[in-house]
Tab-separated table of C-alpha atoms in Angstrom:
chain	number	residue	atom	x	y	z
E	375	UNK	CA	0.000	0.000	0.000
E	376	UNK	CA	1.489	3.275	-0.696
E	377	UNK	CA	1.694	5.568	1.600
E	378	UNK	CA	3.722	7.986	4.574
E	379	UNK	CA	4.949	6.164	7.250
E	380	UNK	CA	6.144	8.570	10.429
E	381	UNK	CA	8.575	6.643	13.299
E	382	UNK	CA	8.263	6.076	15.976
E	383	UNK	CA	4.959	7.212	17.343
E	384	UNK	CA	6.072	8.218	21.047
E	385	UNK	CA	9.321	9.438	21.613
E	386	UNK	CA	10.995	10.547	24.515
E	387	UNK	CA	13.972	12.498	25.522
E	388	UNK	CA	16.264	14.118	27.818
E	389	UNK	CA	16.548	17.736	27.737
E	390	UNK	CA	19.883	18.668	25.825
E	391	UNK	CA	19.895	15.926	23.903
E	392	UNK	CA	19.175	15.629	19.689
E	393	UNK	CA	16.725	13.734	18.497
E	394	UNK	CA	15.658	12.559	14.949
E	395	UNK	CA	12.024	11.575	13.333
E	396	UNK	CA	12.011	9.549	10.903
E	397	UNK	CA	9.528	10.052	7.557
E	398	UNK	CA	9.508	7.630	4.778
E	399	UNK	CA	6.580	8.055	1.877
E	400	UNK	CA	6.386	5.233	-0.720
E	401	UNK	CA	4.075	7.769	-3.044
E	402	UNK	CA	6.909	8.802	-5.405
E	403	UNK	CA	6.132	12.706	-4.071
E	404	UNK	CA	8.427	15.628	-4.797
E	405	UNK	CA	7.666	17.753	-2.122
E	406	UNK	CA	7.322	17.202	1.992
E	407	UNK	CA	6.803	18.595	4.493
E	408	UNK	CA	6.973	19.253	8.414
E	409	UNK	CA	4.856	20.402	10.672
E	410	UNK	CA	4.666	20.569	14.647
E	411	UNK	CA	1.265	20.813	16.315
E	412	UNK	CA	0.153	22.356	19.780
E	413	UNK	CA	-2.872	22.739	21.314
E	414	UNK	CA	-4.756	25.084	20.208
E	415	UNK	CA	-1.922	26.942	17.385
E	416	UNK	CA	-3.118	24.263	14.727
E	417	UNK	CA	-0.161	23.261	12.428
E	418	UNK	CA	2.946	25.426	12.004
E	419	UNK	CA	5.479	24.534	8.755
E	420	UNK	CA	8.708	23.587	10.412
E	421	UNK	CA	11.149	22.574	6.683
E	422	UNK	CA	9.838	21.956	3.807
E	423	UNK	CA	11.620	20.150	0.328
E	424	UNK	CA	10.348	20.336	-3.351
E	425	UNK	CA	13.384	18.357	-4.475
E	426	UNK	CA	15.757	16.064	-3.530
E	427	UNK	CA	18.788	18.059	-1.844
E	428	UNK	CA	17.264	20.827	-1.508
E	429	UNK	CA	15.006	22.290	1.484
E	430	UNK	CA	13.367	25.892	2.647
E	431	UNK	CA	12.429	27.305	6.078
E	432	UNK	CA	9.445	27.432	7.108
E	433	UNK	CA	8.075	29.817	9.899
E	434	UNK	CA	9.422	28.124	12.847
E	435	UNK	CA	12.715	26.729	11.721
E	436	UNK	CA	14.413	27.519	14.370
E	437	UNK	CA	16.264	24.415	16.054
E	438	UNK	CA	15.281	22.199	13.780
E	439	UNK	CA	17.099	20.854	10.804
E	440	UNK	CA	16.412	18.421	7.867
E	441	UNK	CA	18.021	16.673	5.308
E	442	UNK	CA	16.743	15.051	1.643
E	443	UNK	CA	19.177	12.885	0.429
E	444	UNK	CA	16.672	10.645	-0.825
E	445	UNK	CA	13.292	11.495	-2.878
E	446	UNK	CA	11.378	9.074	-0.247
E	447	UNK	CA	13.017	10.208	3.154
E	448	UNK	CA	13.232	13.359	4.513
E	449	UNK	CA	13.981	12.921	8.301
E	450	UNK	CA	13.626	16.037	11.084
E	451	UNK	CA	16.443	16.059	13.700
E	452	UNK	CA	15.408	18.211	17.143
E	453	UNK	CA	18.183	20.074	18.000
E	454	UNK	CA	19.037	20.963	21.392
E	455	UNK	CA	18.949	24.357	20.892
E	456	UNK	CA	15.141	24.362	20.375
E	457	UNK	CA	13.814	25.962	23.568
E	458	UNK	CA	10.569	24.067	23.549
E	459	UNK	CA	10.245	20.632	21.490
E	460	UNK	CA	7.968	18.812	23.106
E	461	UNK	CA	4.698	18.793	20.921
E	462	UNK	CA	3.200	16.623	17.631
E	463	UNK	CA	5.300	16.489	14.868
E	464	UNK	CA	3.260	15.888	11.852
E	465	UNK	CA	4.958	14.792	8.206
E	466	UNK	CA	3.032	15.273	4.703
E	467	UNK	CA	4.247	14.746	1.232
E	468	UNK	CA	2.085	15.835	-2.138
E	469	UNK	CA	3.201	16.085	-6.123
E	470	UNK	CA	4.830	19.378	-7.194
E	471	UNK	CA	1.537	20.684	-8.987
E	472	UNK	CA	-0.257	23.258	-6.948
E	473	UNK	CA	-3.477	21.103	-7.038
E	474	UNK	CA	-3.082	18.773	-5.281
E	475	UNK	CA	-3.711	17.608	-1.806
E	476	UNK	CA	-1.186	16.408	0.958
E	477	UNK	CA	-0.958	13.252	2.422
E	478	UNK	CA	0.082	12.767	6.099
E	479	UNK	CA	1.736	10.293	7.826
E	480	UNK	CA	0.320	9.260	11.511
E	481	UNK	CA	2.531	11.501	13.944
E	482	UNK	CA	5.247	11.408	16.606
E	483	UNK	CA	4.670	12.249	19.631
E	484	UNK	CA	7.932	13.968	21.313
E	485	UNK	CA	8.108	14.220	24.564
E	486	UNK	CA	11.194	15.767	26.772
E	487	UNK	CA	11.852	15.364	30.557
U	1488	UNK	CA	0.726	39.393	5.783
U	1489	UNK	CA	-1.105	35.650	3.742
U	1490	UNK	CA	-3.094	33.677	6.698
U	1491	UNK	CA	-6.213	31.365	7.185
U	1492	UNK	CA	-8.694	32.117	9.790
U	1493	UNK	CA	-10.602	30.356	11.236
U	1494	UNK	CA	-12.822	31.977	13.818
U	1495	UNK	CA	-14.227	29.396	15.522
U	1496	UNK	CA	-11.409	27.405	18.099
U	1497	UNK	CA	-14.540	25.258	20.094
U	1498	UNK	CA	-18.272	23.998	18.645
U	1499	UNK	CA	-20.410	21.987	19.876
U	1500	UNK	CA	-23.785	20.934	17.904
U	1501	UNK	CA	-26.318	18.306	18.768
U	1502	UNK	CA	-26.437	14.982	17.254
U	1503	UNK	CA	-28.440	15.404	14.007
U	1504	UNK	CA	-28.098	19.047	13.587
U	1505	UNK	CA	-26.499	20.853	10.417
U	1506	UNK	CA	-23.046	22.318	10.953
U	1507	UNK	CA	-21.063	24.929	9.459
U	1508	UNK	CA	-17.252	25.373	10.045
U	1509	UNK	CA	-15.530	29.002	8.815
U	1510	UNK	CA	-12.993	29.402	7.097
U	1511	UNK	CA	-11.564	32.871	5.268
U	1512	UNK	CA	-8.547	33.331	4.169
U	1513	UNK	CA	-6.425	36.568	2.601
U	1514	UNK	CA	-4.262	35.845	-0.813
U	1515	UNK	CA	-4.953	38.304	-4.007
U	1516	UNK	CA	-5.365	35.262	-6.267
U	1517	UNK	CA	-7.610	32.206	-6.165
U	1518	UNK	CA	-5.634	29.832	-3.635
U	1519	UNK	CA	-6.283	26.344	-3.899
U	1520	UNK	CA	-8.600	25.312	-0.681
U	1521	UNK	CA	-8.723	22.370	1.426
U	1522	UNK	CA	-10.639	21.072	4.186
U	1523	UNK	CA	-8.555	18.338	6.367
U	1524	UNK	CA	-9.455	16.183	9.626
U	1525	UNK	CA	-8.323	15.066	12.380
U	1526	UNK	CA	-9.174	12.212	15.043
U	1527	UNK	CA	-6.790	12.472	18.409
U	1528	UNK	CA	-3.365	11.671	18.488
U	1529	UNK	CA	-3.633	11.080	14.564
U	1530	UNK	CA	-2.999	12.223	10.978
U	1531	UNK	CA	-4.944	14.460	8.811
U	1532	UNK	CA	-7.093	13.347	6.653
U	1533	UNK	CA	-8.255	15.218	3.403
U	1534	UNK	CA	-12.594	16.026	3.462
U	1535	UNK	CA	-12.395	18.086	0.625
U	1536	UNK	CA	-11.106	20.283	-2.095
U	1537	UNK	CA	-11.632	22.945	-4.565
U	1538	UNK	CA	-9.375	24.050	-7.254
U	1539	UNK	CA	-11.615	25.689	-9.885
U	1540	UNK	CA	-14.765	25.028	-11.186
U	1541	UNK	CA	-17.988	24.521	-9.386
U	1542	UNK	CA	-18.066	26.432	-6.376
U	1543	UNK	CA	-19.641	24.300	-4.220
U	1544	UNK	CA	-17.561	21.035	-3.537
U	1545	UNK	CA	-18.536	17.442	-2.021
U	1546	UNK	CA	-16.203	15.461	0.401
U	1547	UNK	CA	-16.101	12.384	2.047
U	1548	UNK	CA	-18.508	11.628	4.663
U	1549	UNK	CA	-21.303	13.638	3.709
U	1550	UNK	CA	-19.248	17.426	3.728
U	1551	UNK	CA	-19.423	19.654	1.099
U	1552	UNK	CA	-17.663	23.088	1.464
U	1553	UNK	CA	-18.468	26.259	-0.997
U	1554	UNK	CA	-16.067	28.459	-2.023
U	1555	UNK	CA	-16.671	32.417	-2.182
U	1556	UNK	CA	-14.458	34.510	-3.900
U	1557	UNK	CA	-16.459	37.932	-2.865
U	1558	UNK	CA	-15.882	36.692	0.669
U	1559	UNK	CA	-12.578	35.172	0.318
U	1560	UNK	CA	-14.391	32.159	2.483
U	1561	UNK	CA	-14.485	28.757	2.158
U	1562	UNK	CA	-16.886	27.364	4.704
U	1563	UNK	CA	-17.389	23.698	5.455
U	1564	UNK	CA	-20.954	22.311	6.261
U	1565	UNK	CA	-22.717	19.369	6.875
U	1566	UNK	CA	-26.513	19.153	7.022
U	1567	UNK	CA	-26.839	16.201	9.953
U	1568	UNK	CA	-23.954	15.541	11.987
U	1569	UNK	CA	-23.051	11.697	13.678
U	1570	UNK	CA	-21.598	11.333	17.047
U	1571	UNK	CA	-18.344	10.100	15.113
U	1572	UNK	CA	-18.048	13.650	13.537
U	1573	UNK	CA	-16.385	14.779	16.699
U	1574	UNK	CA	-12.727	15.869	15.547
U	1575	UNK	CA	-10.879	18.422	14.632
U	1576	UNK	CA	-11.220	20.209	11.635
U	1577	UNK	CA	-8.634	22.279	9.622
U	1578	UNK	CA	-8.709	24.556	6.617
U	1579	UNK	CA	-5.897	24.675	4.841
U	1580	UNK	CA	-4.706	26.886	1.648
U	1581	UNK	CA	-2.258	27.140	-1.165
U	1582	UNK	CA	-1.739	30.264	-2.322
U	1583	UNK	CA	-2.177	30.909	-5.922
U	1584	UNK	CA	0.492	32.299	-7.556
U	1585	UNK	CA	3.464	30.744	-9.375
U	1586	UNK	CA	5.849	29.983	-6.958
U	1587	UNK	CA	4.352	28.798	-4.131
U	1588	UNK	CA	4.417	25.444	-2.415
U	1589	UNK	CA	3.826	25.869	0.835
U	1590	UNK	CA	0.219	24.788	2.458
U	1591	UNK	CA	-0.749	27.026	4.760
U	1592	UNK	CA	-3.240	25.979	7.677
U	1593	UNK	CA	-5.600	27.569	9.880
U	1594	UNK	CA	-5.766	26.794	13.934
U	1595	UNK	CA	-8.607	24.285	13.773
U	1596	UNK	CA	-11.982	23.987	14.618
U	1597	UNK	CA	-12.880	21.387	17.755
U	1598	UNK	CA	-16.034	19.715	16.464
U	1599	UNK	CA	-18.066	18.281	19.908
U	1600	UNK	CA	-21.559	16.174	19.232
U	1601	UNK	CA	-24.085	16.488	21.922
U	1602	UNK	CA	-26.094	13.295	22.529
């Protein structure tokens, strides 16, 4: 089945440390995406790629950073230096044309203590 | 500054009563409009979506969301809503012009059924 597969679902860490999420899509999309969700601010674009090896800020960017080193992968790695990460991290991946919808993978939950 | 509103952060409707979910956003050009939900601690899943055409689109489920241009709205509705309705409900938008590829969402609507 084709699809956007997000691992793991829970995920937890000690402050100061990096962590990476993991986002594999088996849909043969150009462009993904990230997004982190809290309650009640919806979603918020973390990094976003249109093309392999190459990748855009979005409006939170901030100690996060991504790679795309493969058209199906694009993996998120937490930094340390982001002051708040605990929150839903949400993966998507569509075509390049403009009309067309996104597909999302389940979630990870990151939590840090 | 390009956003999505969406004006409503809490409703809650009755079991069998018609809903409607707002939605307006601000871009010059005709974005490309989507209506997403989601079901706790999961994905989003895609309702709906308009691109051109018809103005008044059908989703999954029994949605159907219409777009207007003079209102820059793109309001979801349902006419009798199911306890299993209960989610939340995002609009989301890409922006029209040439060079865009971002999808831009708004901050959700919580959907709650009363028995």
């Amino acid at each position: 089945d084709g699809g956007i597969t997000q691992s793991p679902k829970y995920l937890f860490r000690k402050e100061g440390q990096n962590v990476t999420l993991s986002c594999e899509q088996n849909l043969n999309h150009d462009a993904m995406y990230w997004y982190r969700q809290d309650p009640g601010q919806g979603l918020r674009l973390i990094y976003y790629s249109q093309i392999v090896n190459d990748f855009q800020k979005g409006d939170i960017a901030e100690g996060y950073s991504v790679s795309r080193e493969k058209k199906e992968s694009f993996p998120l790695t937490v930094t340390s230096a982001q002051k708040n990460p605990t929150a839903f991290y949400l993966c998507a991946s569509r075509t390049k044309a403009r009309n067309t919808e996104a597909f999302f993978g389940q979630g990870t939950r990151l939590t840090v203590v | 500054a390009q956003s999505v509103t969406q004006p409503d952060i809490h409703i809650t409707v009755s079991e069998g009563a018609s809903l409607e979910l707002r939605c307006n956003y601000s871009y010059g050009a005709t974005p490309y409009l989507f209506w997403y939900v989601q079901s706790p601690g999961q994905g989003l899943q895609l309702l709906l979506k308009y691109f051109s055409g018809d103005t008044l689109v059908q989703g999954i489920k029994g949605f159907e969301a219409e777009f207007k241009r003079s209102q820059s709205s793109f309001n979801l509705r349902k006419p009798s809503v199911h306890w299993s309705d209960a989610a939340e409900y995002f609009c989301a938008v890409v922006p029209g012009y040439s060079s865009a590829s971002k999808i831009i969402f708004g901050s959700g609507t919580r959907l709650s059924i009363r028995p």
